[in-house]
Short mmCIF file of C-alpha atoms and ligand atoms in Angstrom, two decimals:
data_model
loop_
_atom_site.label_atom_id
_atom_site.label_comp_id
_atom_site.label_asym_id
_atom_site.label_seq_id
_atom_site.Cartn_x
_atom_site.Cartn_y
_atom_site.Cartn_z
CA UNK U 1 3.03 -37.50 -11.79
CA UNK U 2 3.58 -33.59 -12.72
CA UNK U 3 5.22 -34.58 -15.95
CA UNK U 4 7.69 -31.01 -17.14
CA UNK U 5 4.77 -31.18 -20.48
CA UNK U 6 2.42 -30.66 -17.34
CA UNK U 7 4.38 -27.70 -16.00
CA UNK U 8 4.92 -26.25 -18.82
CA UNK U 9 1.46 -26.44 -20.23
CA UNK U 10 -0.01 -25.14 -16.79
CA UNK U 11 2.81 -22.24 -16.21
CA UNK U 12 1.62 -20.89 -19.79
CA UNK U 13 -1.85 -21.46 -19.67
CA UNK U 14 -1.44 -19.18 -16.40
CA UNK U 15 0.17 -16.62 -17.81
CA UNK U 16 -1.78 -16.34 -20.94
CA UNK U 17 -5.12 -15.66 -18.26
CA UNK U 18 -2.64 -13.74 -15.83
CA UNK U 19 -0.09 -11.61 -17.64
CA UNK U 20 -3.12 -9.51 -19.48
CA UNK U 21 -5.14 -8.94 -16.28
CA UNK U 22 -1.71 -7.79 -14.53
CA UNK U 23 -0.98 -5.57 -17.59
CA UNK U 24 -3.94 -4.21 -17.57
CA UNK U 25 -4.31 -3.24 -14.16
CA UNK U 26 -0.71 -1.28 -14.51
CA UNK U 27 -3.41 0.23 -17.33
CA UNK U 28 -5.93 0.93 -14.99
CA UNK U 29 -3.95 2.32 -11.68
CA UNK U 30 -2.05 4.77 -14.65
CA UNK U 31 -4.69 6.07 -15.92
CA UNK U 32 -6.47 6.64 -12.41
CA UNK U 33 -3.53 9.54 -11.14
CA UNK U 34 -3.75 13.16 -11.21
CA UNK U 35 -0.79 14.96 -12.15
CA UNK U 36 0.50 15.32 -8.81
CA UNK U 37 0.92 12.08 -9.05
CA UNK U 38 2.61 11.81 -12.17
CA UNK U 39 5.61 9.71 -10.31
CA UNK U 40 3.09 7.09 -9.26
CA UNK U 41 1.65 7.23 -13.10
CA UNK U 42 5.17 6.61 -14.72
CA UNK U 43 5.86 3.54 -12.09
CA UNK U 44 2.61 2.06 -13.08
CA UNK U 45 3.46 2.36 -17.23
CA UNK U 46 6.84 0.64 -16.46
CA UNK U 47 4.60 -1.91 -14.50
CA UNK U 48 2.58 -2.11 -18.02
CA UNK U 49 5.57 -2.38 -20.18
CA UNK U 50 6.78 -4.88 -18.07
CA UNK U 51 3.74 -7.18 -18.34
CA UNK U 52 3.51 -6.44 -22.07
CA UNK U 53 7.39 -8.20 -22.11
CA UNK U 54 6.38 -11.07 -19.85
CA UNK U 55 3.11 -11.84 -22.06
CA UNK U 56 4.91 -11.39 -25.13
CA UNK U 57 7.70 -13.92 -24.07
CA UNK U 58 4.77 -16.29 -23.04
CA UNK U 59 2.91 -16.42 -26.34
CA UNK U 60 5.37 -17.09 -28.43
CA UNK U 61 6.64 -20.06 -26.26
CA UNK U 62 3.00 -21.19 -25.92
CA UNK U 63 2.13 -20.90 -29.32
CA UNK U 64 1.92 -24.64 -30.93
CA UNK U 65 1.48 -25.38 -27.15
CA UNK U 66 -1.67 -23.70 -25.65
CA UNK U 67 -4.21 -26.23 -24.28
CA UNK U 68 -7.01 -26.65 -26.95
CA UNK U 69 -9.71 -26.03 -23.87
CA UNK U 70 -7.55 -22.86 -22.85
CA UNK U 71 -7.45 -21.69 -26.82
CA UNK U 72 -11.11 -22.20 -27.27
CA UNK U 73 -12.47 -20.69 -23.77
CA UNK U 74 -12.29 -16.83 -24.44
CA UNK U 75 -10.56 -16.15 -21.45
CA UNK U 76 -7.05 -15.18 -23.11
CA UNK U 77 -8.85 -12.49 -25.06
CA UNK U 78 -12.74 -11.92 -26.78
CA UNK U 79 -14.05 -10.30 -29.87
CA UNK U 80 -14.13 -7.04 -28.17
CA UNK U 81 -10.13 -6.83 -26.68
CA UNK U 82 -8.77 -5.08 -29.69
CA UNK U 83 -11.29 -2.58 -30.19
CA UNK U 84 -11.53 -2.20 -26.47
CA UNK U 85 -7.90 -1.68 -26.20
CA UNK U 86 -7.82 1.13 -29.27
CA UNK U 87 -10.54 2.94 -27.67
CA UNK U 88 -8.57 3.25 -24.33
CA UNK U 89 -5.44 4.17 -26.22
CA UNK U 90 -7.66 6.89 -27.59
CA UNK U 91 -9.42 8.64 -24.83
CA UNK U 92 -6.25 8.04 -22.42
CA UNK U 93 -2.96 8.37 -24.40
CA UNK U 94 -1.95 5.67 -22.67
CA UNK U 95 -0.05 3.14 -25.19
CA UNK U 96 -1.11 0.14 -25.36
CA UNK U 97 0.80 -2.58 -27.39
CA UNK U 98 -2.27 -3.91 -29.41
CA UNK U 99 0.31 -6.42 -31.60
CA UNK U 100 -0.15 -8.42 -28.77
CA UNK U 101 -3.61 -9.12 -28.73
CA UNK U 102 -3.39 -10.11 -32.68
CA UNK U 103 -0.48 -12.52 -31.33
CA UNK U 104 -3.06 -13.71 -29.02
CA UNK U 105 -5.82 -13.99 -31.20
CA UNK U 106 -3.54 -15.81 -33.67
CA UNK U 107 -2.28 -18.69 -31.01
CA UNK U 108 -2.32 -22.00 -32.59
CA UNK U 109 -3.33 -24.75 -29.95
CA UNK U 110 -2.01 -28.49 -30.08
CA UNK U 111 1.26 -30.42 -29.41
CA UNK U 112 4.23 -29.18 -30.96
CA UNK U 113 7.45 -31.18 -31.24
CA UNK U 114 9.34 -29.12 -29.09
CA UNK U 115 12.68 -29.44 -27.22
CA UNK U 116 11.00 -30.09 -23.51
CA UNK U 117 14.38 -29.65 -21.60
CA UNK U 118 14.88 -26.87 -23.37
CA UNK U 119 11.14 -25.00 -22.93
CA UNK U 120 11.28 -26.42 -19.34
CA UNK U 121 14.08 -24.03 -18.46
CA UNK U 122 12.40 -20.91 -19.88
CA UNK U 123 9.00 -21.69 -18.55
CA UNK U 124 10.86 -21.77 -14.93
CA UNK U 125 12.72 -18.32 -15.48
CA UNK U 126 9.57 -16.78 -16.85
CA UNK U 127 7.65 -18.16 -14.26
CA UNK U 128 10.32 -16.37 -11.61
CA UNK U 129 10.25 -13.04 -12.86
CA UNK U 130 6.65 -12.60 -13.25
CA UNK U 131 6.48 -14.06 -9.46
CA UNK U 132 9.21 -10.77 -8.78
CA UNK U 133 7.44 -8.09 -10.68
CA UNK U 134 4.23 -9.36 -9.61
CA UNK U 135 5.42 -9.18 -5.69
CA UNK U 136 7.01 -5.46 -6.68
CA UNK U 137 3.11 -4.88 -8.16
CA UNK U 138 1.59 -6.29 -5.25
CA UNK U 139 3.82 -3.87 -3.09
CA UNK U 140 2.99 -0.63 -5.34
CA UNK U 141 -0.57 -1.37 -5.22
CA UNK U 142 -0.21 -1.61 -1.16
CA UNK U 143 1.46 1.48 -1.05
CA UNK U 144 -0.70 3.66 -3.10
CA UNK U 145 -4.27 1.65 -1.14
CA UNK U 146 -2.50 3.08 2.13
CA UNK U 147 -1.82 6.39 0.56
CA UNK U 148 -5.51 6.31 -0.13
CA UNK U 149 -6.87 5.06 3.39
CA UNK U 150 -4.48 7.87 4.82
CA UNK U 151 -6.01 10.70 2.77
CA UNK U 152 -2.53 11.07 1.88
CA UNK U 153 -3.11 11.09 -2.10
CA UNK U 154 -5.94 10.55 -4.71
CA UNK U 155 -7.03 8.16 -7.74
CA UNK U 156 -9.43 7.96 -9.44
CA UNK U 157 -9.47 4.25 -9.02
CA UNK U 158 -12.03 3.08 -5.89
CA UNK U 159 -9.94 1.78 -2.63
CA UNK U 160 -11.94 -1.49 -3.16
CA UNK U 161 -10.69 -1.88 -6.96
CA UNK U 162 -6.89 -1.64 -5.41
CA UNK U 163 -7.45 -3.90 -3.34
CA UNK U 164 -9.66 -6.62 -5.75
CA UNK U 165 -6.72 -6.14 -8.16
CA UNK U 166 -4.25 -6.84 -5.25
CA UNK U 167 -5.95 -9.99 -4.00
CA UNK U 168 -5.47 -10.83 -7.74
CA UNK U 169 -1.95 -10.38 -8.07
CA UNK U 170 -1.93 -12.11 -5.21
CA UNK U 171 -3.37 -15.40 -6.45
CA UNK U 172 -1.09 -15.55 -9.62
CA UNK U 173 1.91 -15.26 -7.13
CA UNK U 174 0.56 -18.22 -4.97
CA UNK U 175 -0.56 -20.59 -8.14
CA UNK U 176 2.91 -19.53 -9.67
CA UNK U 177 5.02 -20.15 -6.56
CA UNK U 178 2.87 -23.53 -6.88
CA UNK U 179 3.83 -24.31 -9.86
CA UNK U 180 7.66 -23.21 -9.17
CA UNK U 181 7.45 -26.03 -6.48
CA UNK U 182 5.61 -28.66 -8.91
CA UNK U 183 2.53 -29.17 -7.16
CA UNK U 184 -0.39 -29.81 -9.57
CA UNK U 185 -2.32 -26.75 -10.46
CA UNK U 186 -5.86 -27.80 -12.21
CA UNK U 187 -6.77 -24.96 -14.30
CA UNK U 188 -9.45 -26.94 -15.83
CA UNK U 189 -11.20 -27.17 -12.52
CA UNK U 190 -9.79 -23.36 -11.58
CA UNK U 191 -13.30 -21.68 -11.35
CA UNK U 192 -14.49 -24.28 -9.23
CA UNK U 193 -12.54 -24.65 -6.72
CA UNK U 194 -12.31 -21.02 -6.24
CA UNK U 195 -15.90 -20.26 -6.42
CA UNK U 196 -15.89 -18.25 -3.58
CA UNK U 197 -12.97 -16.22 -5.06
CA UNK U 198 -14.11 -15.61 -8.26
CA UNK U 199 -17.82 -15.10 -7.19
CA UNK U 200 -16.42 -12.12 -5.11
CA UNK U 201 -14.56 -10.91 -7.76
CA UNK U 202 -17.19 -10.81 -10.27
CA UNK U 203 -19.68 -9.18 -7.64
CA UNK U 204 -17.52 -6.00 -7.38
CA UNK U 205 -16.70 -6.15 -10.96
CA UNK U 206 -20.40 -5.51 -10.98
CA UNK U 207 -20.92 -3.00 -8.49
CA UNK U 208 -17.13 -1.03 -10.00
CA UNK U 209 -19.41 -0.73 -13.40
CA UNK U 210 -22.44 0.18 -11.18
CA UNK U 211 -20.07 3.36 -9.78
CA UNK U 212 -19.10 4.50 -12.82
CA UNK U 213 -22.31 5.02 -14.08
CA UNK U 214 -23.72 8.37 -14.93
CA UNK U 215 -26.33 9.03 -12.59
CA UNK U 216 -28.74 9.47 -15.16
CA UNK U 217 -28.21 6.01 -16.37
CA UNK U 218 -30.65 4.10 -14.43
CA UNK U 219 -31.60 1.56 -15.70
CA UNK U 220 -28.31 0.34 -16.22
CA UNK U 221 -27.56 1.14 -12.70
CA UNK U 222 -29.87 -1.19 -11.67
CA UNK U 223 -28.60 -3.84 -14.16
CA UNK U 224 -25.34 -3.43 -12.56
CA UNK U 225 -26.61 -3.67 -8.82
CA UNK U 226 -28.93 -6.88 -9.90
CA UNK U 227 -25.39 -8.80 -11.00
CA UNK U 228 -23.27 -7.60 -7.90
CA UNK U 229 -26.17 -8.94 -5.48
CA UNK U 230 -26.90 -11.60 -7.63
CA UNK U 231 -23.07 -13.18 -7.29
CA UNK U 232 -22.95 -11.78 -3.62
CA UNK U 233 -25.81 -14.57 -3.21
CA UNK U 234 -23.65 -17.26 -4.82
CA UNK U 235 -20.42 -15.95 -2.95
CA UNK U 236 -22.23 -16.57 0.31
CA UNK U 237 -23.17 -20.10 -0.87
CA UNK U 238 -20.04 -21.32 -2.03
CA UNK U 239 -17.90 -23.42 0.09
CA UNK U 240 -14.67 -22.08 -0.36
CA UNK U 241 -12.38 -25.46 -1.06
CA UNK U 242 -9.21 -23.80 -0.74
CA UNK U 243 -8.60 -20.58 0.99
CA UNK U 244 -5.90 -18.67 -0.45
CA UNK U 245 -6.85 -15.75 0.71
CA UNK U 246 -9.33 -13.99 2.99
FE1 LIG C 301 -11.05 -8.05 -11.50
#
């Protein structure tokens, strides 16, 4: 029984690991335009802005509601966010709404006595415009990867990062759009049963940072090459229990 506790838990619990990665992204595909493109670079800050609103809205419903194995995982934010996120501010100019993160950081887990019809009805208009401005996301990031492909414009952002950070958009549509319908999502078994997934995802993380390296730097280089080959071996191994994607 998918209990509306159970939905509500799970829909914020998905946007606490979700909304940040989405935000940041926006981050990421701004910050990767010349000024020729400085169109593309204002759609992706609204993009940002509009993530920084949908995670804001879904820490202060969660907080007195965030699952004690979510709070304590490090996957909503680490030790390092803040600093990481003033340094980018710094050598980009690109705002970034660090009151957030010490929202984050400050998210008290447990049960709260709350009003569950009440919460139920936010959680499911929350949940539906992050599904909409994730779709409009998804789109942007397919038009500038085909802009790309067709030598028709340049980032600085590699083809294959639009299109990991795609896929990933894509995923929090489908496990949102699951959740919208009330079909169990078990984030406590998430990694698992998206092995393959995540495996990929963390190989190209690897081989992004190995890119970006100076060429000098090689013994990192090689650090960086040793991780993406290392989880290309376990992405080959793993038996992909769901496909959501290809
Ligand atoms: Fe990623």
């Amino acid at each position: 029984m998918f209990s509306n506790e159970d939905f509500i838990r799970q829909s914020l619990d998905l946007h606490l690991f979700f909304l940040r990665i989405m935000k940041e992204h926006s981050f990421f595909l701004e910050g990767g335009f010349t000024p020729v493109c400085s169109n593309l670079a204002s759609q992706a800050d609204a993009f940002k802005k509009q993530f920084e609103d949908l995670l804001k809205e879904a820490v202060s419903l969660a907080d007195g509601f965030i699952s004690p194995d979510v709070a304590s995982s490090g996957e909503i934010v680490t030790e390092f966010t803040l600093n990481a996120e003033k340094a980018s501010e710094f050598f980009t100019g690109i705002t970034i709404d660090t009151s957030l993160t010490t929202a984050e950081l400050a998210l008290t887990k447990g049960m709260q006595q709350l009003n569950t019809q009440m919460l139920t009805q936010r959680v499911v208009d929350l949940n539906q415009r992050a599904i909409t401005i994730t779709q409009d996301l998804i789109n942007f990031k397919t038009i500038v990867l085909n802009g790309v492909l067709a030598c028709r414009l340049f980032t600085f952002n590699y083809p294959l990062l639009i299109d990991h950070i795609r896929r990933e958009a894509i995923l929090f549509v489908t496990l949102l759009t699951r959740l919208q319908q009330r079909v169990m999502v078990d984030i406590a078994g998430f990694a698992v049963e998206q092995e393959s997934f995540w495996n990929r995802i963390m190989a190209e993380h690897a081989k992004f940072i190995r890119g970006l390296l100076d060429p000098t730097e090689e013994a990192l280089f090689e650090i960086a090459n040793n991780f993406g080959k290392e989880f290309d071996v376990l992405t080959a191994r793993a038996i992909p229990r769901r496909l959501y994607l290809k």
